[in-house]
């Protein structure tokens, strides 16, 4: 029988690198995501227009940053993305440990999709329910979130997670040499895939919000509401997904790669 040796070199440092990379990425992208998410919810509920809400939030961020970063919306967003990046990194570390493989190895299999989906979806759905209650229609404030809304949010998030963590390694080799010269295939795929999926997933998000904001409406009335807000909301969600899973994913991957590279360099004579 052939013995199987796990790659446990520098394992505590690798775990710390996973956490540091996740914290760095989440801290950089959370402010913008908080601003956009609040704007989308307030726009969907009629409390404010998208641009007015975004302007108000940016004003708070710039003039009272301490108030912004200690607010509940910011803490909710930070938790979602730190946890998501950390789980994705941890799956890579587990994979490189048991394969064994180089410690900077990145996986793209079903285990990564399932683990990151479970964490991101559960935290995002909780975050969405809190945002809906904080910034939704005044007439629906603090009422229970419909179960159907949770289902739409879950489907939206599963699509985004797949496009963010599983598609980029598959799409990158298909991109042209010109893309490689400009920013690298991996980085381009990491930005393009999650942004493109928003064209399909944004209507799910809006429909779930409308179920909460306007109980008793017909399906046709909801579809008209979603259609009227689709273009602006899709652009806004692309604007928050690109930093969340595009730039955020690039930052997370880049920082983790550099930290793991240092550990690999330490092994060389």
PDB file of C-alpha atoms in Angstrom, residues 23-245:
ATOM      1  CA  UNK A  23      -9.225  40.729   6.318  1.00  0.00           C
ATOM      2  CA  UNK A  24      -7.264  42.915   3.912  1.00  0.00           C
ATOM      3  CA  UNK A  25      -9.677  42.302   1.036  1.00  0.00           C
ATOM      4  CA  UNK A  26     -12.825  42.673   3.139  1.00  0.00           C
ATOM      5  CA  UNK A  27     -11.620  45.886   4.776  1.00  0.00           C
ATOM      6  CA  UNK A  28     -10.919  47.500   1.410  1.00  0.00           C
ATOM      7  CA  UNK A  29     -14.176  46.594  -0.320  1.00  0.00           C
ATOM      8  CA  UNK A  30     -16.718  46.774   2.540  1.00  0.00           C
ATOM      9  CA  UNK A  31     -17.194  50.594   2.524  1.00  0.00           C
ATOM     10  CA  UNK A  32     -18.275  50.758  -1.129  1.00  0.00           C
ATOM     11  CA  UNK A  33     -20.455  47.660  -0.855  1.00  0.00           C
ATOM     12  CA  UNK A  34     -22.209  49.081   2.216  1.00  0.00           C
ATOM     13  CA  UNK A  35     -22.976  52.313   0.354  1.00  0.00           C
ATOM     14  CA  UNK A  36     -24.330  50.546  -2.743  1.00  0.00           C
ATOM     15  CA  UNK A  37     -26.342  47.893  -0.884  1.00  0.00           C
ATOM     16  CA  UNK A  38     -28.104  50.533   1.182  1.00  0.00           C
ATOM     17  CA  UNK A  39     -28.807  52.547  -1.971  1.00  0.00           C
ATOM     18  CA  UNK A  40     -30.336  49.564  -3.792  1.00  0.00           C
ATOM     19  CA  UNK A  41     -32.612  48.689  -0.864  1.00  0.00           C
ATOM     20  CA  UNK A  42     -33.732  52.276  -0.294  1.00  0.00           C
ATOM     21  CA  UNK A  43     -34.355  52.731  -4.019  1.00  0.00           C
ATOM     22  CA  UNK A  44     -36.361  49.502  -4.222  1.00  0.00           C
ATOM     23  CA  UNK A  45     -38.508  50.516  -1.235  1.00  0.00           C
ATOM     24  CA  UNK A  46     -39.065  54.096  -2.421  1.00  0.00           C
ATOM     25  CA  UNK A  47     -37.405  55.624   0.640  1.00  0.00           C
ATOM     26  CA  UNK A  48     -34.847  57.378  -1.531  1.00  0.00           C
ATOM     27  CA  UNK A  49     -33.503  57.415  -5.054  1.00  0.00           C
ATOM     28  CA  UNK A  50     -30.411  55.348  -5.740  1.00  0.00           C
ATOM     29  CA  UNK A  51     -28.137  58.328  -6.340  1.00  0.00           C
ATOM     30  CA  UNK A  52     -29.438  60.348  -3.377  1.00  0.00           C
ATOM     31  CA  UNK A  53     -28.903  57.411  -1.013  1.00  0.00           C
ATOM     32  CA  UNK A  54     -25.387  56.776  -2.342  1.00  0.00           C
ATOM     33  CA  UNK A  55     -24.501  60.476  -2.007  1.00  0.00           C
ATOM     34  CA  UNK A  56     -25.759  60.570   1.589  1.00  0.00           C
ATOM     35  CA  UNK A  57     -23.772  57.476   2.554  1.00  0.00           C
ATOM     36  CA  UNK A  58     -20.582  58.762   0.911  1.00  0.00           C
ATOM     37  CA  UNK A  59     -21.006  62.052   2.762  1.00  0.00           C
ATOM     38  CA  UNK A  60     -21.104  60.161   6.052  1.00  0.00           C
ATOM     39  CA  UNK A  61     -18.091  58.046   5.049  1.00  0.00           C
ATOM     40  CA  UNK A  62     -16.019  61.121   4.177  1.00  0.00           C
ATOM     41  CA  UNK A  63     -17.081  63.480   6.963  1.00  0.00           C
ATOM     42  CA  UNK A  64     -17.674  61.006   9.794  1.00  0.00           C
ATOM     43  CA  UNK A  65     -15.684  57.869   8.943  1.00  0.00           C
ATOM     44  CA  UNK A  66     -15.688  56.656  12.544  1.00  0.00           C
ATOM     45  CA  UNK A  67     -19.500  56.705  12.532  1.00  0.00           C
ATOM     46  CA  UNK A  68     -19.601  54.848   9.211  1.00  0.00           C
ATOM     47  CA  UNK A  69     -17.167  52.037  10.070  1.00  0.00           C
ATOM     48  CA  UNK A  70     -18.780  51.397  13.460  1.00  0.00           C
ATOM     49  CA  UNK A  71     -22.304  51.320  12.020  1.00  0.00           C
ATOM     50  CA  UNK A  72     -24.286  48.096  11.913  1.00  0.00           C
ATOM     51  CA  UNK A  73     -24.580  48.029   8.085  1.00  0.00           C
ATOM     52  CA  UNK A  74     -20.797  48.246   7.704  1.00  0.00           C
ATOM     53  CA  UNK A  75     -20.221  45.541  10.320  1.00  0.00           C
ATOM     54  CA  UNK A  76     -22.691  43.247   8.585  1.00  0.00           C
ATOM     55  CA  UNK A  77     -21.017  43.695   5.193  1.00  0.00           C
ATOM     56  CA  UNK A  78     -17.512  43.253   6.646  1.00  0.00           C
ATOM     57  CA  UNK A  79     -18.531  40.010   8.315  1.00  0.00           C
ATOM     58  CA  UNK A  80     -20.032  38.623   5.111  1.00  0.00           C
ATOM     59  CA  UNK A  81     -16.945  39.203   2.974  1.00  0.00           C
ATOM     60  CA  UNK A  82     -14.276  38.418   5.541  1.00  0.00           C
ATOM     61  CA  UNK A  83     -15.974  35.080   6.198  1.00  0.00           C
ATOM     62  CA  UNK A  84     -16.429  34.328   2.497  1.00  0.00           C
ATOM     63  CA  UNK A  85     -12.800  35.051   1.579  1.00  0.00           C
ATOM     64  CA  UNK A  86     -11.556  33.158   4.621  1.00  0.00           C
ATOM     65  CA  UNK A  87     -13.515  30.031   3.724  1.00  0.00           C
ATOM     66  CA  UNK A  88     -12.333  30.173   0.102  1.00  0.00           C
ATOM     67  CA  UNK A  89      -8.730  30.532   1.279  1.00  0.00           C
ATOM     68  CA  UNK A  90      -9.135  27.760   3.820  1.00  0.00           C
ATOM     69  CA  UNK A  91     -10.416  25.364   1.155  1.00  0.00           C
ATOM     70  CA  UNK A  92      -7.299  26.119  -0.907  1.00  0.00           C
ATOM     71  CA  UNK A  93      -5.086  25.459   2.115  1.00  0.00           C
ATOM     72  CA  UNK A  94      -6.896  22.236   2.963  1.00  0.00           C
ATOM     73  CA  UNK A  95      -6.590  21.119  -0.659  1.00  0.00           C
ATOM     74  CA  UNK A  96      -2.861  21.867  -0.794  1.00  0.00           C
ATOM     75  CA  UNK A  97      -2.389  20.060   2.508  1.00  0.00           C
ATOM     76  CA  UNK A  98      -4.089  16.776   1.701  1.00  0.00           C
ATOM     77  CA  UNK A  99      -3.228  16.576  -2.049  1.00  0.00           C
ATOM     78  CA  UNK A 100      -0.347  17.376  -1.355  1.00  0.00           C
ATOM     79  CA  UNK A 101       0.361  20.407  -3.560  1.00  0.00           C
ATOM     80  CA  UNK A 102       2.380  23.651  -3.448  1.00  0.00           C
ATOM     81  CA  UNK A 103       1.131  25.819  -0.604  1.00  0.00           C
ATOM     82  CA  UNK A 104       0.077  28.599  -2.994  1.00  0.00           C
ATOM     83  CA  UNK A 105      -2.254  26.162  -4.801  1.00  0.00           C
ATOM     84  CA  UNK A 106      -5.753  27.415  -5.755  1.00  0.00           C
ATOM     85  CA  UNK A 107      -8.592  24.924  -6.117  1.00  0.00           C
ATOM     86  CA  UNK A 108     -11.747  25.262  -8.240  1.00  0.00           C
ATOM     87  CA  UNK A 109     -13.733  22.115  -7.479  1.00  0.00           C
ATOM     88  CA  UNK A 110     -17.223  21.543  -6.064  1.00  0.00           C
ATOM     89  CA  UNK A 111     -16.030  21.567  -2.444  1.00  0.00           C
ATOM     90  CA  UNK A 112     -14.963  25.185  -2.788  1.00  0.00           C
ATOM     91  CA  UNK A 113     -18.259  26.169  -4.381  1.00  0.00           C
ATOM     92  CA  UNK A 114     -20.328  24.385  -1.729  1.00  0.00           C
ATOM     93  CA  UNK A 115     -18.346  25.711   1.230  1.00  0.00           C
ATOM     94  CA  UNK A 116     -18.172  29.336   0.070  1.00  0.00           C
ATOM     95  CA  UNK A 117     -21.821  29.222  -1.033  1.00  0.00           C
ATOM     96  CA  UNK A 118     -22.961  27.918   2.349  1.00  0.00           C
ATOM     97  CA  UNK A 119     -21.130  30.634   4.253  1.00  0.00           C
ATOM     98  CA  UNK A 120     -21.792  33.519   1.877  1.00  0.00           C
ATOM     99  CA  UNK A 121     -25.438  32.649   1.325  1.00  0.00           C
ATOM    100  CA  UNK A 122     -26.299  32.209   4.992  1.00  0.00           C
ATOM    101  CA  UNK A 123     -24.567  35.446   6.016  1.00  0.00           C
ATOM    102  CA  UNK A 124     -25.802  37.398   2.981  1.00  0.00           C
ATOM    103  CA  UNK A 125     -29.384  36.312   3.498  1.00  0.00           C
ATOM    104  CA  UNK A 126     -29.201  37.410   7.132  1.00  0.00           C
ATOM    105  CA  UNK A 127     -27.609  40.705   6.025  1.00  0.00           C
ATOM    106  CA  UNK A 128     -30.307  41.216   3.389  1.00  0.00           C
ATOM    107  CA  UNK A 129     -33.069  40.614   5.923  1.00  0.00           C
ATOM    108  CA  UNK A 130     -31.515  43.208   8.236  1.00  0.00           C
ATOM    109  CA  UNK A 131     -31.031  45.734   5.423  1.00  0.00           C
ATOM    110  CA  UNK A 132     -34.639  45.216   4.302  1.00  0.00           C
ATOM    111  CA  UNK A 133     -35.864  45.926   7.818  1.00  0.00           C
ATOM    112  CA  UNK A 134     -33.523  48.909   8.309  1.00  0.00           C
ATOM    113  CA  UNK A 135     -33.963  50.528   4.897  1.00  0.00           C
ATOM    114  CA  UNK A 136     -37.082  48.958   3.374  1.00  0.00           C
ATOM    115  CA  UNK A 137     -40.565  50.429   3.022  1.00  0.00           C
ATOM    116  CA  UNK A 138     -41.753  52.183   6.189  1.00  0.00           C
ATOM    117  CA  UNK A 139     -45.043  50.283   6.031  1.00  0.00           C
ATOM    118  CA  UNK A 140     -43.159  46.950   6.146  1.00  0.00           C
ATOM    119  CA  UNK A 141     -40.595  47.923   8.789  1.00  0.00           C
ATOM    120  CA  UNK A 142     -39.746  45.132  11.222  1.00  0.00           C
ATOM    121  CA  UNK A 143     -42.262  42.721   9.642  1.00  0.00           C
ATOM    122  CA  UNK A 144     -41.142  39.173   8.924  1.00  0.00           C
ATOM    123  CA  UNK A 145     -39.206  38.525   5.722  1.00  0.00           C
ATOM    124  CA  UNK A 146     -41.231  36.196   3.424  1.00  0.00           C
ATOM    125  CA  UNK A 147     -39.739  32.748   2.951  1.00  0.00           C
ATOM    126  CA  UNK A 148     -39.899  33.261  -0.805  1.00  0.00           C
ATOM    127  CA  UNK A 149     -37.622  36.296  -0.444  1.00  0.00           C
ATOM    128  CA  UNK A 150     -35.027  34.113   1.258  1.00  0.00           C
ATOM    129  CA  UNK A 151     -35.272  31.648  -1.647  1.00  0.00           C
ATOM    130  CA  UNK A 152     -34.674  34.406  -4.224  1.00  0.00           C
ATOM    131  CA  UNK A 153     -31.735  35.765  -2.209  1.00  0.00           C
ATOM    132  CA  UNK A 154     -30.239  32.274  -1.947  1.00  0.00           C
ATOM    133  CA  UNK A 155     -30.495  31.644  -5.693  1.00  0.00           C
ATOM    134  CA  UNK A 156     -28.965  35.073  -6.394  1.00  0.00           C
ATOM    135  CA  UNK A 157     -26.029  34.345  -4.092  1.00  0.00           C
ATOM    136  CA  UNK A 158     -25.370  30.841  -5.417  1.00  0.00           C
ATOM    137  CA  UNK A 159     -25.049  32.293  -8.920  1.00  0.00           C
ATOM    138  CA  UNK A 160     -22.677  35.015  -7.731  1.00  0.00           C
ATOM    139  CA  UNK A 161     -20.509  32.616  -5.732  1.00  0.00           C
ATOM    140  CA  UNK A 162     -20.185  30.221  -8.666  1.00  0.00           C
ATOM    141  CA  UNK A 163     -19.204  33.088 -10.961  1.00  0.00           C
ATOM    142  CA  UNK A 164     -16.735  34.449  -8.401  1.00  0.00           C
ATOM    143  CA  UNK A 165     -14.836  31.404  -7.197  1.00  0.00           C
ATOM    144  CA  UNK A 166     -15.366  28.649  -9.740  1.00  0.00           C
ATOM    145  CA  UNK A 167     -15.674  30.329 -13.131  1.00  0.00           C
ATOM    146  CA  UNK A 168     -12.508  32.517 -13.134  1.00  0.00           C
ATOM    147  CA  UNK A 169     -10.001  29.609 -13.230  1.00  0.00           C
ATOM    148  CA  UNK A 170     -12.041  28.073 -16.058  1.00  0.00           C
ATOM    149  CA  UNK A 171     -12.575  31.288 -18.028  1.00  0.00           C
ATOM    150  CA  UNK A 172      -9.043  32.699 -17.711  1.00  0.00           C
ATOM    151  CA  UNK A 173      -7.379  30.285 -20.197  1.00  0.00           C
ATOM    152  CA  UNK A 174      -9.997  31.241 -22.810  1.00  0.00           C
ATOM    153  CA  UNK A 175      -9.098  34.939 -22.763  1.00  0.00           C
ATOM    154  CA  UNK A 176      -6.866  36.407 -25.435  1.00  0.00           C
ATOM    155  CA  UNK A 177      -3.174  37.195 -25.282  1.00  0.00           C
ATOM    156  CA  UNK A 178      -4.068  40.908 -25.435  1.00  0.00           C
ATOM    157  CA  UNK A 179      -5.868  40.585 -22.101  1.00  0.00           C
ATOM    158  CA  UNK A 180      -2.811  38.894 -20.625  1.00  0.00           C
ATOM    159  CA  UNK A 181      -0.653  41.848 -21.684  1.00  0.00           C
ATOM    160  CA  UNK A 182      -2.971  44.430 -20.110  1.00  0.00           C
ATOM    161  CA  UNK A 183      -3.825  42.935 -16.701  1.00  0.00           C
ATOM    162  CA  UNK A 184      -3.410  39.178 -16.780  1.00  0.00           C
ATOM    163  CA  UNK A 185      -6.011  36.569 -17.684  1.00  0.00           C
ATOM    164  CA  UNK A 186      -6.652  35.506 -14.087  1.00  0.00           C
ATOM    165  CA  UNK A 187      -7.338  39.052 -12.868  1.00  0.00           C
ATOM    166  CA  UNK A 188      -9.527  39.852 -15.869  1.00  0.00           C
ATOM    167  CA  UNK A 189     -11.608  36.693 -15.394  1.00  0.00           C
ATOM    168  CA  UNK A 190     -11.938  37.429 -11.677  1.00  0.00           C
ATOM    169  CA  UNK A 191     -13.460  40.822 -12.486  1.00  0.00           C
ATOM    170  CA  UNK A 192     -15.549  39.927 -15.550  1.00  0.00           C
ATOM    171  CA  UNK A 193     -17.310  36.744 -14.414  1.00  0.00           C
ATOM    172  CA  UNK A 194     -19.029  38.013 -11.232  1.00  0.00           C
ATOM    173  CA  UNK A 195     -19.972  41.289 -12.922  1.00  0.00           C
ATOM    174  CA  UNK A 196     -21.582  39.589 -15.930  1.00  0.00           C
ATOM    175  CA  UNK A 197     -23.730  37.273 -13.813  1.00  0.00           C
ATOM    176  CA  UNK A 198     -25.476  40.316 -12.285  1.00  0.00           C
ATOM    177  CA  UNK A 199     -27.457  40.754 -15.500  1.00  0.00           C
ATOM    178  CA  UNK A 200     -29.304  37.561 -14.554  1.00  0.00           C
ATOM    179  CA  UNK A 201     -29.171  37.664 -10.750  1.00  0.00           C
ATOM    180  CA  UNK A 202     -30.268  41.274 -10.130  1.00  0.00           C
ATOM    181  CA  UNK A 203     -33.937  40.625 -11.045  1.00  0.00           C
ATOM    182  CA  UNK A 204     -33.956  37.847  -8.428  1.00  0.00           C
ATOM    183  CA  UNK A 205     -32.675  40.303  -5.832  1.00  0.00           C
ATOM    184  CA  UNK A 206     -35.284  42.930  -6.749  1.00  0.00           C
ATOM    185  CA  UNK A 207     -38.118  40.410  -6.761  1.00  0.00           C
ATOM    186  CA  UNK A 208     -37.159  39.188  -3.302  1.00  0.00           C
ATOM    187  CA  UNK A 209     -37.107  42.754  -1.997  1.00  0.00           C
ATOM    188  CA  UNK A 210     -40.469  43.529  -3.599  1.00  0.00           C
ATOM    189  CA  UNK A 211     -42.083  40.562  -1.871  1.00  0.00           C
ATOM    190  CA  UNK A 212     -41.141  42.221   1.422  1.00  0.00           C
ATOM    191  CA  UNK A 213     -41.825  45.845   0.485  1.00  0.00           C
ATOM    192  CA  UNK A 214     -45.183  45.321  -1.254  1.00  0.00           C
ATOM    193  CA  UNK A 215     -47.085  42.332   0.123  1.00  0.00           C
ATOM    194  CA  UNK A 216     -50.230  41.410  -1.775  1.00  0.00           C
ATOM    195  CA  UNK A 217     -49.085  42.480  -5.241  1.00  0.00           C
ATOM    196  CA  UNK A 218     -49.646  40.238  -8.266  1.00  0.00           C
ATOM    197  CA  UNK A 219     -46.777  38.574 -10.110  1.00  0.00           C
ATOM    198  CA  UNK A 220     -47.299  40.910 -13.082  1.00  0.00           C
ATOM    199  CA  UNK A 221     -47.170  43.980 -10.839  1.00  0.00           C
ATOM    200  CA  UNK A 222     -43.922  42.735  -9.327  1.00  0.00           C
ATOM    201  CA  UNK A 223     -42.401  42.019 -12.729  1.00  0.00           C
ATOM    202  CA  UNK A 224     -43.245  45.558 -13.850  1.00  0.00           C
ATOM    203  CA  UNK A 225     -41.625  46.947 -10.689  1.00  0.00           C
ATOM    204  CA  UNK A 226     -38.519  44.799 -11.218  1.00  0.00           C
ATOM    205  CA  UNK A 227     -38.325  45.766 -14.894  1.00  0.00           C
ATOM    206  CA  UNK A 228     -38.496  49.450 -14.048  1.00  0.00           C
ATOM    207  CA  UNK A 229     -35.583  49.240 -11.631  1.00  0.00           C
ATOM    208  CA  UNK A 230     -33.549  46.538 -13.407  1.00  0.00           C
ATOM    209  CA  UNK A 231     -31.121  48.693 -15.409  1.00  0.00           C
ATOM    210  CA  UNK A 232     -30.035  51.026 -12.617  1.00  0.00           C
ATOM    211  CA  UNK A 233     -29.941  48.270 -10.019  1.00  0.00           C
ATOM    212  CA  UNK A 234     -27.946  45.969 -12.311  1.00  0.00           C
ATOM    213  CA  UNK A 235     -25.377  48.717 -12.876  1.00  0.00           C
ATOM    214  CA  UNK A 236     -25.227  49.335  -9.123  1.00  0.00           C
ATOM    215  CA  UNK A 237     -24.852  45.629  -8.327  1.00  0.00           C
ATOM    216  CA  UNK A 238     -22.097  45.343 -10.921  1.00  0.00           C
ATOM    217  CA  UNK A 239     -20.517  48.298  -9.151  1.00  0.00           C
ATOM    218  CA  UNK A 240     -20.618  46.463  -5.838  1.00  0.00           C
ATOM    219  CA  UNK A 241     -19.842  42.973  -7.162  1.00  0.00           C
ATOM    220  CA  UNK A 242     -16.729  44.117  -9.027  1.00  0.00           C
ATOM    221  CA  UNK A 243     -15.098  45.304  -5.787  1.00  0.00           C
ATOM    222  CA  UNK A 244     -16.614  42.488  -3.720  1.00  0.00           C
ATOM    223  CA  UNK A 245     -15.623  39.503  -5.834  1.00  0.00           C
TER     224      UNK A 245
END
